[in-house]
C-alpha cells in the first residue's frame, strides 16, 4: 500500500526534499511545521490516495476543498460518496467537506467540534483531528483482537506479537517504541526472513528504527511515516503518529496474518478439502481402476465361448487358476481398501462438517458392490463352465476319435464297393458264372446288412457330436453325410445288381434250357446226318445184283425219311433262333456258346445241304453199279462154266496119282511109267488152266471175287493144278527116291511092299501121310516099345518140321535107318582105332603114314584136337571126327 | 477121362562145368536132317540138366542155330565153363478134365 507512495516520492525526489524540509522545520510553529503527526498523517493519506491516482503534498491545504477528502474516504471505505460539487466557491467547498463529514458521521463517528467551515478555512488542528478521526475510524477502530478493539486491541496485538522478544515491552504507543526494537520485533515476528533480529542492539535505536522503516517500506509496502530522529529525540513521541504507523503494520501483518490464518484455515480447510479430495480422487481412481478391472475381467469370466480343443480349454483353466491365485487377491484387497477409504473419507467429512462424499456416477459403493457381485457370480459360473467344458471336450475328443475310427473303417470297407456293384460283369458271364456272381452277391448282401448297424452307430456318434457342439462338427457332418449317402447308394446299387443278376440268371437259364434242347436234338440229328452222309457216300462193294438192288431199296427207304428229318432240322433251327432272339433282345453280351454241344447250327445246315446233294448222287451211283453187276454176272457164269470142268478133271487126276502110289502090285518102275504118262496128260491140259486164268483175270479186274456158280475159285483151280503138278512130281520123286533107297539100302521089293502095306494101313485117312497117332500105332504094331521120350525122339526124326504128319518117305527113311546093320560111324571109329594102335587119339604122322596124302590132310584139317589125359600135343580126336562125318558129334 | 496134350515145348537149360558136356549131336543141314541130341551120357553135366535124346537144338548161348551142325559144334566148343542151350522137345502134358 505504501510502496507506491514511496516510489512516487522517490521518483520525484520529494522524499529527500521532504526529509530535508523536515529536518529544517522540525522546530517550527505548528502551522507550517512538519510535526510527526503531520508527516505520518500525510504519508498515510497518500498511501490511500495513490489508489485514486492522486496525492496530497500539504495536509493543511490539500483537504480544504474537500475533494481529496471525499476521495480519500471513498478509497478507504470502498463506498461512493455523493457527487462533489464542482465549484470554486466557498459554499461549494463547504458542501463537499460536509459530504465528507456526513459520511464519516454515517460511519458512527462522533465528530466533536469539527465543522466543515473550519476545515475549509484550513484549521490545522481541526484538519489533523479530522484526519486522525478518519485514521482512527478506518484504520484502527476495526482492529479487534480477542474482543478488544481499537487502541487496546492494537496494543494487545502488539504485545502479543512482541511477547517472545524479551527486550521488547510494549505498554504504550509512545516510549515503548523509542528503541526501535518493537518495530523490528514486529517485522521479525512476521517476516523473519527480512530481518536478522539477533544482530540488533538495543543501544542503537536509530539504526533499529531506520532499519525497520526501510524494510517496511521496501518489503511491506508501508511508506515511511515516521522520522527516526524525531522519535529518539522526543521524550514522548506522538502517540497518534505511532499508532497510525503501527496500525499500518497491523493491517499489513494482521491482514497477512488473517490472510495467513485465513490462508491457514483455508489451507487447513483446503488441506482437509484437498486431503478429502485426494481421498475422493483416490477413491474415484481406485474405484475406476477396480471397476475397470471388473469391467475387463467380468466379460472374460462371462465369456462362455468354448475353445475348440482340450488343450486350449485347459489353458483357460490354468488362466483361471492364475486369476484366482494371483490376480484376484490383490483386487480383493483393493476393494477392501476402497471400502475402508470410503468409510474413512465419509467419517472425515462428517467430522469436518463437510457434506458427505458422493462418488461420481457409477462409482458408488453400491455400484462397486454390485459389480463385484457380478464378478463373483461370473467367476463361479466360469469355473463350473470350464470344468464342464473340459469334460465335454474330453468326451468330444473321445467321440470324435471314435467317429474317425469307425468312419475310416467303414470307408475302407466301402471303398471300391460302389465301383464293384456298378460292374456289368454279368452281361458277359455264363450261367454258372452268373450263379456264382449271385452267390457272391448274396454274401455281399449279408455283409452289407451286417454293416447297417455300424453305419447307424457312426450316425449316432455324429449326432451326439452335434448335440455336444463339437468344434469341427461341420467336417464330421460332411463325412457322416458322405458315408450315409454312399450307404444309400450302395443299398440302391445292391438292389439293382440283385435284380440284374436274377434277371440275367433267368435269361441264361432259359437259354441254357434251349441249348440243352438243342444239344439233345442236334446230336442225334447230326449223327443221323453224318450217318446219312456216310451211307450216301458209302463206297459200296457189291458183288451181286441182289446186293445192288437191296442198296437201291435201302436208298429209297432213306429218301422217304428225308421230310421228317427236314422237320427236325427246322425245329432245331427254331431253337437256335429262339436263343438268338433272347440274347439280342436282352442285350446279353456273353459269348453265348452252347455248353452242351459243340455242334453249330452252321454245321448242321452245311451237312443238311450236303445230304441233300448226296442223295441224287447216290441214285446215280447205284444205277451204275447195277449195270456193272449185271456185267459181272456174265463174267461169273463164264468162269464158272470153265472151272466146273477143270476142277473135277484135276480131282480125277489126283485120285489117279494117289491110287497109283498106293498100289502094291507091280514094280516101282511100273509105277513110274504110269506116273510119267499121267504127267504128260497133265502138262497137255495146261492151256485150259491158262484160259481159265484169263477169265479169272477179267473177273478179278472187275473186282469180282465171288462166284456162286461154281465152288471152284481160281485159287482152288490154281492150287489144285499146282498141287497136281507137285503131286505128280513128288510122287514121281518119291518113286525115284524109293527106287534109290531100295537100291541103296538093299531093300527088297517085298520089304518095300511091307512098308507100304503098314503105311497104308495106318494111313487112315488115305492121304499118303500118317498123323502122329497113326504113326505111334504103327510103331507099336511093328514091335517098338515106345516110351514118351523115345517116341518124341523118333517124331523128331521123322517129322523134323513138326508138321504133325509123317510122309511115306520119312517113314521109309526111319524104317530103313532103324534096320541098318551097323552104325557106319562106329565102323569108321574102329578103323581109326586100329590105325591109332588102340589109342583114343591119333597122331598126325600116323595119319600121314596110313592114309593117302589127300585124305590124310583132309583128316588132319578136320579132326579136332584130342582133349583127354595123357595125350601128347598134336593128338587128334578121330572119334569126334567120325561121328561128325556120319552125322554125329559128341560134345 | 484125362486128355493129354502132345506138343513141342521149348526147354532152356544151363550147363555148368566143362567139356565134354556128355551129349551127342547128330544131323544138321549138311545132312538135310534136324539137329538132334541122340545120346546123353549117364552122370554127365548134360544128364544133370536133364537133356534128353531126341531134343532138337535150337540155340546155343543165345545164338539161334541155322541148322548147320558145324555151326552148332563151333558154338558149343567155344563155351568155356557154362553152356546155355535151348532145345525143342516133343512132350506129353496132361491137361484139364474135358
JSON list of C-alpha atoms in Angstrom, two decimals, chain A residues 28 37 64 139 180 197 203 215 218 283 302 332 382 474 478 499 530 537 550 559 593 613 692 796:
[
{"chain": "A", "resi": 28, "resn": "UNK", "atom": "CA", "xyz": [8.77, 25.49, 13.57]},
{"chain": "A", "resi": 37, "resn": "UNK", "atom": "CA", "xyz": [1.82, 13.57, 13.15]},
{"chain": "A", "resi": 64, "resn": "UNK", "atom": "CA", "xyz": [-9.57, 22.37, 2.19]},
{"chain": "A", "resi": 139, "resn": "UNK", "atom": "CA", "xyz": [-7.56, 2.07, 10.30]},
{"chain": "A", "resi": 180, "resn": "UNK", "atom": "CA", "xyz": [13.00, 0.65, 17.52]},
{"chain": "A", "resi": 197, "resn": "UNK", "atom": "CA", "xyz": [16.83, -9.82, 14.88]},
{"chain": "A", "resi": 203, "resn": "UNK", "atom": "CA", "xyz": [21.55, 0.76, 22.15]},
{"chain": "A", "resi": 215, "resn": "UNK", "atom": "CA", "xyz": [12.39, -2.79, 5.48]},
{"chain": "A", "resi": 218, "resn": "UNK", "atom": "CA", "xyz": [10.82, -1.96, 0.78]},
{"chain": "A", "resi": 283, "resn": "UNK", "atom": "CA", "xyz": [-11.36, -43.37, -4.17]},
{"chain": "A", "resi": 302, "resn": "UNK", "atom": "CA", "xyz": [-18.72, -64.37, -18.61]},
{"chain": "A", "resi": 332, "resn": "UNK", "atom": "CA", "xyz": [-9.94, -58.18, -3.22]},
{"chain": "A", "resi": 382, "resn": "UNK", "atom": "CA", "xyz": [-16.97, -69.64, -15.05]},
{"chain": "A", "resi": 474, "resn": "UNK", "atom": "CA", "xyz": [-19.10, -79.44, -39.93]},
{"chain": "A", "resi": 478, "resn": "UNK", "atom": "CA", "xyz": [-19.83, -83.74, -44.01]},
{"chain": "A", "resi": 499, "resn": "UNK", "atom": "CA", "xyz": [-32.31, -107.66, -59.84]},
{"chain": "A", "resi": 530, "resn": "UNK", "atom": "CA", "xyz": [-23.31, -137.95, -90.58]},
{"chain": "A", "resi": 537, "resn": "UNK", "atom": "CA", "xyz": [-21.08, -141.73, -99.75]},
{"chain": "A", "resi": 550, "resn": "UNK", "atom": "CA", "xyz": [-31.10, -154.05, -101.80]},
{"chain": "A", "resi": 559, "resn": "UNK", "atom": "CA", "xyz": [-35.27, -140.91, -99.15]},
{"chain": "A", "resi": 593, "resn": "UNK", "atom": "CA", "xyz": [-21.81, -120.76, -76.57]},
{"chain": "A", "resi": 613, "resn": "UNK", "atom": "CA", "xyz": [-26.78, -133.16, -102.61]},
{"chain": "A", "resi": 692, "resn": "UNK", "atom": "CA", "xyz": [-9.38, -170.01, -117.01]},
{"chain": "A", "resi": 796, "resn": "UNK", "atom": "CA", "xyz": [11.77, -185.52, -84.14]}
]
